PDB file of C-alpha atoms in Angstrom:
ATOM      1  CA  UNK A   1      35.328 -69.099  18.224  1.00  0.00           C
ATOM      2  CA  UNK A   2      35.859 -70.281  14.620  1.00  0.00           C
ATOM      3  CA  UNK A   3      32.804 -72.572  13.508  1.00  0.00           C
ATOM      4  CA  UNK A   4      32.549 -74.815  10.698  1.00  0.00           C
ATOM      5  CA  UNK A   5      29.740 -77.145  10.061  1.00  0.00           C
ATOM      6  CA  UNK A   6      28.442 -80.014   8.561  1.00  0.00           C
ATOM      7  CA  UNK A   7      25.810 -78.524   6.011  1.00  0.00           C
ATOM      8  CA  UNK A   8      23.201 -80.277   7.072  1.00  0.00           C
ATOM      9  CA  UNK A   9      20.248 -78.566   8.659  1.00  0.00           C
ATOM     10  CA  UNK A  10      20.955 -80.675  12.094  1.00  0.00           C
ATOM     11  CA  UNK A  11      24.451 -79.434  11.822  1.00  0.00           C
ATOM     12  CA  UNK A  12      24.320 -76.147  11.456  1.00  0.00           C
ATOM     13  CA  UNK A  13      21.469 -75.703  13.795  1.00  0.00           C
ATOM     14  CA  UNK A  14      23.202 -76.901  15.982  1.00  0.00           C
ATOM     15  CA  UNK A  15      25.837 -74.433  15.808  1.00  0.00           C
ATOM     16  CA  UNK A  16      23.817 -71.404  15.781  1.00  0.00           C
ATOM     17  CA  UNK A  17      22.193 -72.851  19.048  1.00  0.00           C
ATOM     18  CA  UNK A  18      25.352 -73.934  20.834  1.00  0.00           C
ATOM     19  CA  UNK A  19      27.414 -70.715  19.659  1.00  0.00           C
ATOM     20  CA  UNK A  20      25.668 -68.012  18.891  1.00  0.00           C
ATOM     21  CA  UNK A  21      26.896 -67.072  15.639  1.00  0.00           C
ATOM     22  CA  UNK A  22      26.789 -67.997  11.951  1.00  0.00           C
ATOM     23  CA  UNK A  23      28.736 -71.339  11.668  1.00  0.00           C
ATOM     24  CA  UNK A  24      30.567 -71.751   8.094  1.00  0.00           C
ATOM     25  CA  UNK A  25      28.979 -74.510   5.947  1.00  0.00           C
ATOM     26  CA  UNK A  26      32.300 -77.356   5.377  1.00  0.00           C
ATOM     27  CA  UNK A  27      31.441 -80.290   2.916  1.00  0.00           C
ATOM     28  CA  UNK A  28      34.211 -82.507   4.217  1.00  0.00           C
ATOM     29  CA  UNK A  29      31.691 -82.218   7.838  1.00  0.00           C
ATOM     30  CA  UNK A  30      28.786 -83.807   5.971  1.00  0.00           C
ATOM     31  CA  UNK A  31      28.547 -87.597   6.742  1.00  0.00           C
ATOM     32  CA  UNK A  32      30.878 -90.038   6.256  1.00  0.00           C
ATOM     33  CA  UNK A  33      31.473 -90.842   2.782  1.00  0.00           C
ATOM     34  CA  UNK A  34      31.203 -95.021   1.844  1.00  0.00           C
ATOM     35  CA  UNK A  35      33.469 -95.204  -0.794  1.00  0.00           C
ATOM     36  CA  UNK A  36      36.674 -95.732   0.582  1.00  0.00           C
ATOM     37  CA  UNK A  37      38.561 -93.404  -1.526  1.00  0.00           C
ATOM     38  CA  UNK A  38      36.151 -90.211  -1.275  1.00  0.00           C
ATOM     39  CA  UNK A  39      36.151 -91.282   2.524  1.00  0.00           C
ATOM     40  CA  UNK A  40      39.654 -90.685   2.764  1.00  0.00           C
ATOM     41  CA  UNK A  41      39.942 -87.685   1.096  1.00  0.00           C
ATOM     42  CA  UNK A  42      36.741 -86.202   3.485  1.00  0.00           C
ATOM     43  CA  UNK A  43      39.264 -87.087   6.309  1.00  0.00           C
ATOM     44  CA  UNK A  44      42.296 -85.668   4.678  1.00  0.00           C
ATOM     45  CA  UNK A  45      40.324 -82.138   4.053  1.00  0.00           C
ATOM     46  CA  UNK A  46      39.365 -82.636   7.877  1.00  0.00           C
ATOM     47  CA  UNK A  47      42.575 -82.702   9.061  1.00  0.00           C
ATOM     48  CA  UNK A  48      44.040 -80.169   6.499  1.00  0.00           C
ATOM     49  CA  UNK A  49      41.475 -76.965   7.926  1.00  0.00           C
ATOM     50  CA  UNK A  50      42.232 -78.455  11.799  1.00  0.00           C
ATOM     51  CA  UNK A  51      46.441 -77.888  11.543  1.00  0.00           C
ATOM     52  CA  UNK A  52      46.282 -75.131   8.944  1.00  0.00           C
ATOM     53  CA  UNK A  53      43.948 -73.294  12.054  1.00  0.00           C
ATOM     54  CA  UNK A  54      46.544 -70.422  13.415  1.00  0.00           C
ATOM     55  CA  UNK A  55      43.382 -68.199  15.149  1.00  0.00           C
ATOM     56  CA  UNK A  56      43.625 -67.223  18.673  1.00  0.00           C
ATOM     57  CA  UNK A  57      40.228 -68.577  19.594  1.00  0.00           C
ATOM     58  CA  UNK A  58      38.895 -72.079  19.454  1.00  0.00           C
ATOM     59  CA  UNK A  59      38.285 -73.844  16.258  1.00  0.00           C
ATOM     60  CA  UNK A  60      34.505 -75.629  16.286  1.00  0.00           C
ATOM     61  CA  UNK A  61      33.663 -78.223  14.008  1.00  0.00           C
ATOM     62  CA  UNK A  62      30.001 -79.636  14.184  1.00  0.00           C
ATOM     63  CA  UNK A  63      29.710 -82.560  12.585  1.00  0.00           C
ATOM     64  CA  UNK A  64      27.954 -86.516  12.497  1.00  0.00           C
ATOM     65  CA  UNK A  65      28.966 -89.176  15.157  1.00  0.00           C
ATOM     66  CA  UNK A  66      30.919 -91.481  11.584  1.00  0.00           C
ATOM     67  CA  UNK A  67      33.085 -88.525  11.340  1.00  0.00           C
ATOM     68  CA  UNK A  68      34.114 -88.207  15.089  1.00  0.00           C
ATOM     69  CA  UNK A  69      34.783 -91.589  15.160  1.00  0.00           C
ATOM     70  CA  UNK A  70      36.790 -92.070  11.956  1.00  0.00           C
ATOM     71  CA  UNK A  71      38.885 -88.901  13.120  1.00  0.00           C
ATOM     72  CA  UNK A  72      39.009 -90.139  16.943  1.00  0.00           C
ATOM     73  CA  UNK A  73      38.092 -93.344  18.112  1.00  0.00           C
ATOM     74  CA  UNK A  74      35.578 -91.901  20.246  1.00  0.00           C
ATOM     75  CA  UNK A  75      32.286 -92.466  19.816  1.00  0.00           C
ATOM     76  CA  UNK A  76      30.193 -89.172  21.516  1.00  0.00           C
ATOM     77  CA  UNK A  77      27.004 -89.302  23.097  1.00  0.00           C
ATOM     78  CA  UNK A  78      23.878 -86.873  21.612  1.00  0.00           C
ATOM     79  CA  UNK A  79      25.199 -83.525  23.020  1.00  0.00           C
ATOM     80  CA  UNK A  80      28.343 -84.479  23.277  1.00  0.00           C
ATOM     81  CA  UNK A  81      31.867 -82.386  22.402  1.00  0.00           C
ATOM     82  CA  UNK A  82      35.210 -84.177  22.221  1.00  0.00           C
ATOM     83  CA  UNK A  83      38.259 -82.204  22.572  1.00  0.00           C
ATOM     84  CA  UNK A  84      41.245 -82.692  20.640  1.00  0.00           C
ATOM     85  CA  UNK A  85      44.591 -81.209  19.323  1.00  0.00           C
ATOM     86  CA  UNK A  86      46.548 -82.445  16.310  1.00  0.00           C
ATOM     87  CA  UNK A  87      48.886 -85.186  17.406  1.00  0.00           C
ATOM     88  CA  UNK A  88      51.403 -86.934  14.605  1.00  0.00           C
ATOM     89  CA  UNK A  89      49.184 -87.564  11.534  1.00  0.00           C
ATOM     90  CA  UNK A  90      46.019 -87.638  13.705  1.00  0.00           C
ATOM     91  CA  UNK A  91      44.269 -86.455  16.532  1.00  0.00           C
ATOM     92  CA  UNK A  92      44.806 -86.588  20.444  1.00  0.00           C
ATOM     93  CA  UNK A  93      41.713 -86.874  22.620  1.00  0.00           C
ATOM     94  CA  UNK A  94      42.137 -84.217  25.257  1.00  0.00           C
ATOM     95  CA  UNK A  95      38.769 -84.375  27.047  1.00  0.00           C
ATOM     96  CA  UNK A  96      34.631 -84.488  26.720  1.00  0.00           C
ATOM     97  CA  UNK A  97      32.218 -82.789  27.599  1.00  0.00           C
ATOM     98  CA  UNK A  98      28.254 -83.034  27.866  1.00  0.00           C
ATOM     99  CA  UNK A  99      25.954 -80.538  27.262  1.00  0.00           C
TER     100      UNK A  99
END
């Protein structure tokens, strides 16, 4: 698997824990930006690395629950993974699972 995190401490734990490897630190994965300009370029940077991805494994991203929402609509519980694939300009929820 590819893994990118947030690069908070929470975040990247996280990764190491649930995958075993050294996750790459990604500043669009920190929280949600406020402003609603630097918020929508966070989201556009998002979305840029998730349909430029051409690996053959999975790409991970392990981020905060403002980000899965804004990209989503889904709001995950602690532990939480929601699935998606790129879908038209956003993302299509394709499952979740619990940890």
């Amino acid at each position: 698997d590819h893994v990118l995190s947030s690069r908070y401490c929470r975040g990247l734990d996280t990764a190491r824990i649930a995958f075993e490897s050294e996750p790459q630190p990604f500043a669009p994965l920190d929280l949600l930006q406020t402003d609603p300009a630097q918020k929508a370029a966070q989201m556009a940077a998002i979305m840029k690395e998730i349909r430029g991805y051409s690996g053959s494994d999975n790409l991970v991203l392990v981020t905060h629950l403002e980000d899965i929402e804004a990209l989503t609509g889904v709001a995950p519980r602690e532990g939480e993974a929601v699935v998606v694939a790129p879908d038209g300009d956003g993302l299509k929820v394709l499952g979740r699972v619990t940890f």
